[in-house]
Short mmCIF file of C-alpha atoms in Angstrom, two decimals:
data_model
loop_
_atom_site.label_atom_id
_atom_site.label_comp_id
_atom_site.label_asym_id
_atom_site.label_seq_id
_atom_site.Cartn_x
_atom_site.Cartn_y
_atom_site.Cartn_z
CA MET A 19 11.50 5.18 -8.51
CA ASN A 20 14.75 3.63 -7.36
CA ILE A 21 17.38 3.79 -10.09
CA THR A 22 18.00 0.07 -9.64
CA ASP A 23 14.42 -0.80 -10.65
CA ILE A 24 13.75 -2.38 -14.03
CA THR A 25 11.86 0.10 -16.24
CA GLU A 26 9.84 -0.36 -19.43
CA GLU A 27 12.82 0.98 -21.35
CA ASP A 28 15.02 -1.73 -19.81
CA GLU A 29 12.45 -4.35 -20.79
CA SER A 30 12.61 -3.27 -24.45
CA ARG A 31 16.23 -4.31 -24.95
CA PRO A 32 18.44 -7.24 -23.94
CA LEU A 33 20.23 -7.09 -20.61
CA VAL A 34 23.15 -9.32 -21.69
CA SER A 35 23.87 -10.23 -25.31
CA GLN A 36 24.50 -13.80 -26.42
CA ARG A 37 23.69 -15.46 -23.14
CA ALA A 38 21.00 -18.15 -23.28
CA ASP A 39 19.34 -20.07 -20.41
CA PRO A 40 19.95 -17.17 -18.00
CA TYR A 41 19.86 -17.56 -14.24
CA ILE A 42 19.95 -14.64 -11.77
CA CYS A 43 19.81 -14.99 -7.99
CA PHE A 44 19.81 -12.29 -5.31
CA HIS A 45 21.94 -13.45 -2.38
CA LYS A 46 22.02 -12.34 1.25
CA ASP A 47 25.43 -10.70 0.66
CA GLY A 48 23.62 -8.03 -1.37
CA TYR A 49 24.87 -9.15 -4.78
CA TYR A 50 22.92 -10.29 -7.80
CA TYR A 51 24.67 -13.31 -9.34
CA PHE A 52 24.31 -14.20 -13.01
CA THR A 53 25.19 -17.29 -15.01
CA ALA A 54 24.02 -18.65 -18.38
CA SER A 55 25.01 -20.82 -21.33
CA VAL A 56 27.85 -19.24 -23.29
CA PRO A 57 27.72 -19.56 -27.11
CA GLU A 58 30.76 -21.85 -27.17
CA TYR A 59 29.14 -24.26 -24.67
CA ASP A 60 32.59 -24.90 -23.24
CA ARG A 61 32.67 -23.28 -19.78
CA ILE A 62 30.72 -21.90 -16.84
CA GLU A 63 30.91 -18.20 -16.09
CA LEU A 64 29.72 -16.15 -13.13
CA ARG A 65 29.28 -12.43 -12.81
CA ARG A 66 27.82 -10.27 -10.04
CA ALA A 67 26.64 -6.73 -9.43
CA TRP A 68 24.68 -4.63 -6.92
CA SER A 69 21.69 -4.36 -9.25
CA VAL A 70 20.13 -6.42 -12.01
CA LYS A 71 20.83 -3.66 -14.54
CA SER A 72 24.51 -3.50 -13.57
CA LEU A 73 24.97 -7.15 -14.52
CA ALA A 74 25.15 -5.96 -18.12
CA ASP A 75 28.57 -4.40 -17.44
CA ALA A 76 29.84 -6.85 -14.83
CA ARG A 77 33.01 -8.76 -15.66
CA PRO A 78 32.39 -12.46 -16.34
CA VAL A 79 34.70 -14.88 -14.53
CA THR A 80 35.20 -18.45 -15.71
CA VAL A 81 34.89 -20.83 -12.74
CA TRP A 82 34.95 -24.15 -14.60
CA LYS A 83 35.89 -25.47 -18.05
CA LYS A 84 34.77 -28.56 -19.93
CA HIS A 85 36.83 -31.75 -20.03
CA ALA A 86 38.75 -32.81 -23.13
CA ASP A 87 36.71 -36.01 -23.44
CA GLY A 88 34.34 -38.28 -21.55
CA PRO A 89 31.57 -36.93 -19.32
CA MET A 90 31.30 -33.14 -19.10
CA SER A 91 33.23 -32.56 -22.33
CA TRP A 92 30.56 -31.16 -24.69
CA HIS A 93 27.38 -29.06 -24.72
CA ILE A 94 27.88 -27.35 -21.36
CA TRP A 95 24.36 -26.00 -20.88
CA ALA A 96 22.11 -24.06 -18.52
CA PRO A 97 24.16 -23.65 -15.34
CA GLU A 98 22.31 -22.53 -12.22
CA LEU A 99 23.93 -21.17 -9.04
CA HIS A 100 22.32 -22.06 -5.69
CA TYR A 101 23.28 -21.53 -2.05
CA ILE A 102 22.21 -24.50 0.09
CA HIS A 103 23.10 -25.23 3.72
CA GLY A 104 26.08 -22.88 3.71
CA LYS A 105 27.65 -24.01 0.44
CA TRP A 106 27.40 -22.94 -3.19
CA TYR A 107 26.27 -25.40 -5.88
CA ILE A 108 26.15 -25.18 -9.65
CA TYR A 109 23.81 -27.57 -11.46
CA PHE A 110 24.43 -27.87 -15.19
CA ALA A 111 23.93 -30.16 -18.18
CA ALA A 112 26.72 -31.66 -20.26
CA GLY A 113 27.35 -34.22 -22.98
CA ARG A 114 30.41 -36.11 -24.19
CA ALA A 115 32.76 -35.10 -27.00
CA GLU A 116 32.41 -38.61 -28.41
CA ASP A 117 28.61 -38.52 -27.97
CA PRO A 118 27.41 -34.87 -27.79
CA TRP A 119 23.77 -35.75 -27.08
CA TRP A 120 24.56 -37.99 -24.14
CA ILE A 121 23.32 -35.17 -21.89
CA ARG A 122 23.14 -35.56 -18.12
CA THR A 123 22.97 -33.26 -15.06
CA TYR A 124 26.14 -32.65 -13.05
CA VAL A 125 26.92 -30.79 -9.83
CA LEU A 126 29.78 -28.55 -8.71
CA GLU A 127 30.24 -27.64 -5.02
CA ASN A 128 32.12 -24.77 -3.38
CA PRO A 129 32.24 -24.36 0.44
CA SER A 130 33.51 -20.78 0.23
CA ALA A 131 31.17 -17.98 1.33
CA ASP A 132 32.24 -16.18 -1.85
CA PRO A 133 31.56 -18.23 -5.02
CA PHE A 134 34.38 -16.37 -6.79
CA CYS A 135 36.84 -17.75 -4.23
CA GLY A 136 37.54 -21.23 -2.94
CA THR A 137 37.48 -24.31 -5.17
CA TRP A 138 34.69 -25.62 -7.34
CA GLU A 139 34.79 -29.38 -6.88
CA GLU A 140 33.14 -31.78 -9.32
CA LYS A 141 30.66 -33.93 -7.37
CA GLY A 142 29.53 -36.11 -10.26
CA PRO A 143 26.10 -36.61 -11.84
CA LEU A 144 22.75 -36.04 -10.17
CA LEU A 145 21.25 -39.50 -10.57
CA ALA A 146 17.61 -39.90 -11.54
CA GLN A 147 15.49 -43.04 -11.35
CA TRP A 148 16.79 -44.23 -14.71
CA ASP A 149 19.65 -43.17 -16.93
CA SER A 150 18.54 -41.13 -19.95
CA PHE A 151 18.79 -37.69 -21.58
CA MET A 152 18.50 -35.26 -18.62
CA LEU A 153 19.01 -31.52 -18.39
CA ASP A 154 17.87 -28.13 -17.04
CA THR A 155 17.82 -29.04 -13.37
CA THR A 156 16.66 -26.37 -10.95
CA VAL A 157 16.24 -26.64 -7.18
CA PHE A 158 14.05 -24.79 -4.68
CA SER A 159 12.93 -24.99 -1.06
CA CYS A 160 9.42 -25.09 0.33
CA GLY A 161 9.23 -25.11 4.09
CA ASP A 162 12.14 -27.23 5.31
CA THR A 163 12.24 -29.41 2.20
CA TRP A 164 14.37 -28.95 -0.88
CA TYR A 165 13.13 -30.13 -4.27
CA ALA A 166 14.65 -30.61 -7.71
CA VAL A 167 12.79 -30.21 -10.99
CA TRP A 168 14.33 -31.20 -14.31
CA ALA A 169 13.68 -32.29 -17.89
CA GLN A 170 14.27 -35.91 -18.87
CA LYS A 171 13.42 -38.32 -21.64
CA ARG A 172 10.86 -40.84 -20.49
CA GLN A 173 11.58 -44.52 -20.84
CA GLU A 174 10.36 -45.91 -24.17
CA ARG A 175 8.62 -42.64 -25.11
CA ALA A 176 8.82 -40.63 -28.31
CA GLU A 177 8.92 -37.08 -26.91
CA ASN A 178 12.24 -35.33 -26.41
CA SER A 179 11.74 -34.48 -22.76
CA ALA A 180 9.18 -34.30 -19.95
CA LEU A 181 9.27 -32.61 -16.54
CA TYR A 182 10.01 -34.44 -13.29
CA LEU A 183 10.18 -33.48 -9.62
CA ALA A 184 11.73 -35.15 -6.58
CA GLU A 185 12.61 -34.24 -3.02
CA MET A 186 16.34 -33.94 -2.37
CA GLU A 187 18.13 -36.11 0.18
CA SER A 188 21.04 -33.68 -0.08
CA PRO A 189 22.25 -31.10 -2.60
CA LEU A 190 23.93 -34.02 -4.38
CA ALA A 191 21.20 -36.68 -4.34
CA LEU A 192 17.52 -37.07 -5.13
CA ARG A 193 15.01 -38.91 -2.97
CA LEU A 194 13.39 -41.30 -5.40
CA PRO A 195 11.01 -42.28 -6.90
CA GLN A 196 10.56 -39.17 -9.01
CA THR A 197 7.21 -37.64 -9.97
CA LEU A 198 6.14 -36.97 -13.56
CA LEU A 199 4.70 -33.44 -13.70
CA SER A 200 4.19 -32.66 -17.37
CA VAL A 201 4.59 -34.12 -20.86
CA PRO A 202 4.31 -32.31 -24.20
CA GLU A 203 0.63 -32.72 -25.09
CA PHE A 204 -0.66 -29.44 -26.55
CA ASP A 205 0.14 -28.28 -30.08
CA TRP A 206 2.20 -25.35 -28.74
CA GLU A 207 4.42 -27.82 -26.86
CA CYS A 208 5.15 -29.96 -29.92
CA ARG A 209 6.24 -27.54 -32.67
CA GLY A 210 9.45 -28.79 -34.23
CA PHE A 211 10.16 -31.04 -31.25
CA LYS A 212 8.05 -32.43 -28.41
CA VAL A 213 9.66 -30.63 -25.51
CA ASN A 214 9.05 -29.66 -21.91
CA GLU A 215 12.28 -28.24 -20.44
CA GLY A 216 13.85 -25.31 -18.60
CA PRO A 217 11.73 -25.38 -15.40
CA ALA A 218 11.82 -22.40 -13.02
CA VAL A 219 10.01 -21.77 -9.75
CA LEU A 220 8.29 -18.62 -8.48
CA LYS A 221 6.69 -18.58 -5.01
CA ARG A 222 4.12 -15.86 -4.43
CA ASN A 223 0.58 -15.42 -3.07
CA GLY A 224 0.52 -18.83 -1.39
CA LYS A 225 1.19 -20.56 -4.70
CA ILE A 226 4.12 -22.22 -6.42
CA PHE A 227 4.27 -21.27 -10.08
CA LEU A 228 6.44 -23.63 -12.11
CA THR A 229 7.19 -22.27 -15.57
CA TYR A 230 8.84 -24.28 -18.32
CA SER A 231 9.71 -24.00 -22.00
CA ALA A 232 8.20 -25.92 -24.90
CA SER A 233 8.77 -26.72 -28.59
CA ALA A 234 11.87 -26.13 -30.71
CA THR A 235 14.48 -23.47 -29.98
CA ASP A 236 13.30 -21.16 -32.78
CA ALA A 237 10.46 -18.62 -32.83
CA THR A 238 8.02 -21.34 -31.73
CA TYR A 239 9.76 -21.65 -28.35
CA CYS A 240 7.43 -20.48 -25.59
CA MET A 241 6.66 -20.76 -21.89
CA GLY A 242 4.03 -22.87 -20.16
CA MET A 243 3.13 -23.01 -16.48
CA LEU A 244 1.97 -25.37 -13.74
CA VAL A 245 0.55 -24.19 -10.40
CA ALA A 246 0.36 -25.79 -6.95
CA ASP A 247 -0.65 -24.61 -3.51
CA GLU A 248 2.39 -23.92 -1.36
CA GLY A 249 1.10 -26.27 1.36
CA ALA A 250 0.32 -29.16 -0.99
CA ASP A 251 2.26 -32.40 -1.32
CA LEU A 252 4.37 -31.37 -4.30
CA THR A 253 5.36 -34.97 -5.05
CA ARG A 254 1.76 -35.83 -5.98
CA PRO A 255 0.91 -35.09 -9.64
CA GLU A 256 -2.66 -34.14 -8.70
CA SER A 257 -1.30 -31.23 -6.64
CA TRP A 258 -0.36 -29.47 -9.87
CA LYS A 259 -2.63 -27.72 -12.36
CA LYS A 260 -1.27 -27.25 -15.88
CA MET A 261 -2.24 -24.23 -17.98
CA SER A 262 -3.63 -25.22 -21.39
CA SER A 263 -2.16 -22.18 -23.18
CA PRO A 264 1.32 -20.68 -23.23
CA VAL A 265 1.91 -17.90 -20.72
CA PHE A 266 4.64 -16.17 -22.76
CA GLU A 267 5.43 -16.49 -26.46
CA THR A 268 6.83 -14.67 -29.48
CA ASP A 269 5.84 -11.00 -29.64
CA GLU A 270 6.75 -9.79 -33.12
CA ALA A 271 5.69 -6.20 -32.36
CA LYS A 272 8.22 -6.03 -29.52
CA GLY A 273 10.95 -7.86 -31.45
CA ILE A 274 11.02 -10.82 -29.05
CA PHE A 275 11.16 -14.22 -30.73
CA GLY A 276 11.14 -17.61 -29.01
CA PRO A 277 11.19 -16.45 -25.38
CA GLY A 278 11.91 -19.11 -22.83
CA HIS A 279 14.26 -20.96 -20.49
CA ASN A 280 13.64 -18.44 -17.77
CA SER A 281 14.48 -17.88 -14.14
CA PHE A 282 13.12 -15.48 -11.53
CA THR A 283 14.64 -12.89 -9.25
CA THR A 284 13.40 -9.98 -7.15
CA SER A 285 13.98 -6.29 -6.57
CA ARG A 286 16.27 -5.49 -3.66
CA ASP A 287 13.32 -4.80 -1.37
CA GLY A 288 11.59 -8.03 -2.41
CA LYS A 289 8.42 -6.22 -3.46
CA ASP A 290 8.77 -6.84 -7.20
CA ASP A 291 9.43 -10.09 -9.06
CA TYR A 292 11.41 -10.14 -12.30
CA LEU A 293 11.21 -12.59 -15.17
CA VAL A 294 14.66 -13.41 -16.59
CA TYR A 295 14.54 -15.14 -19.97
CA HIS A 296 16.27 -15.52 -23.31
CA ALA A 297 14.94 -14.64 -26.75
CA ARG A 298 16.19 -13.78 -30.20
CA PRO A 299 15.62 -10.39 -31.85
CA TYR A 300 14.57 -12.05 -35.12
CA ALA A 301 12.43 -14.97 -36.28
CA GLU A 302 14.37 -16.62 -39.07
CA VAL A 303 16.74 -19.33 -37.92
CA ASP A 304 17.63 -22.74 -39.35
CA LEU A 305 16.05 -25.21 -36.94
CA ALA A 306 18.80 -27.74 -37.60
CA PHE A 307 21.39 -25.24 -36.32
CA ALA A 308 19.26 -23.14 -33.98
CA LEU A 309 21.25 -24.11 -30.89
CA TYR A 310 24.41 -22.82 -32.53
CA ASP A 311 22.96 -19.44 -33.43
CA PRO A 312 24.57 -17.31 -30.69
CA ASN A 313 21.96 -14.56 -30.64
CA ARG A 314 19.74 -15.77 -27.86
CA HIS A 315 20.05 -12.80 -25.53
CA THR A 316 19.12 -12.37 -21.87
CA TRP A 317 16.11 -10.11 -21.21
CA VAL A 318 14.46 -9.04 -17.95
CA LYS A 319 10.98 -7.72 -17.25
CA LYS A 320 8.91 -6.88 -14.19
CA ILE A 321 6.07 -9.29 -13.43
CA ARG A 322 2.58 -8.09 -12.67
CA TYR A 323 -0.17 -10.20 -11.08
CA ASP A 324 -3.80 -10.63 -12.10
CA GLU A 325 -6.88 -10.54 -9.87
CA ASN A 326 -6.31 -14.21 -8.94
CA GLY A 327 -2.74 -13.61 -7.86
CA TYR A 328 -1.29 -15.34 -10.91
CA PRO A 329 1.78 -13.89 -12.64
CA VAL A 330 1.32 -12.17 -15.99
CA PHE A 331 4.39 -12.28 -18.24
CA ARG A 332 3.12 -10.70 -21.45
#
């Protein structure tokens, strides 16, 4: 076994403490890059290392800080780092100091080959079809087309957020109209709050597996999944099949509570896929203040596949 591989022992403990909404990408320069929500929700950090395990000891570098007021001044959440057409982009959610829950998606751009160098320029909001609570944007390519998936509050609907997809005209703009992929409908998606959020994309075995998180950010938080054929028209809702049960949830025996808001990365040789997610090491948390409990830690585990080629996260 290569010493950089994730082992069962690694899976039994957090990789990085007090980092929620974790995102890890393996870039062509040979580095693994890591970013996540910091407990203060006031900045965006990056770190990098030659292996996933080494990210635990990598030095975090702040690349952007929140504004004093107005847009991008509160609740700096769920940054993701992506390399598109020769430039680096960070997609993240943010509110306003004067209205903390006025959450929208924003984009930073850096033309440098090294995301720790150059300048991160604010490129404004990523505009959806209508203006409402919007967060947890991820992007991915399929063939020559780039897509965005995000969580947003539907117009005149009671749930907190649903999942949408759209093609991208550019890294800074969506090609509308957007497609509704999933709404909270099962009991396990509606505990505490009616939530579908935190989408992440895994491509394997000719399929696109789109995971997401559901329910409140306590021990009821869990992961669901949608599946589409890689050659399908991803903008058509009927191309996607939604699983009726959660694919990953609290495991009291392993001390993992409320797992969710995941991302995916791979081993250096590309043979193994890793699930990157956050969870707490305990169940009891005041739901009213759950987001401000700092102990959502980053965990990583190797993914296995069943006889149908579907990922198994438990």
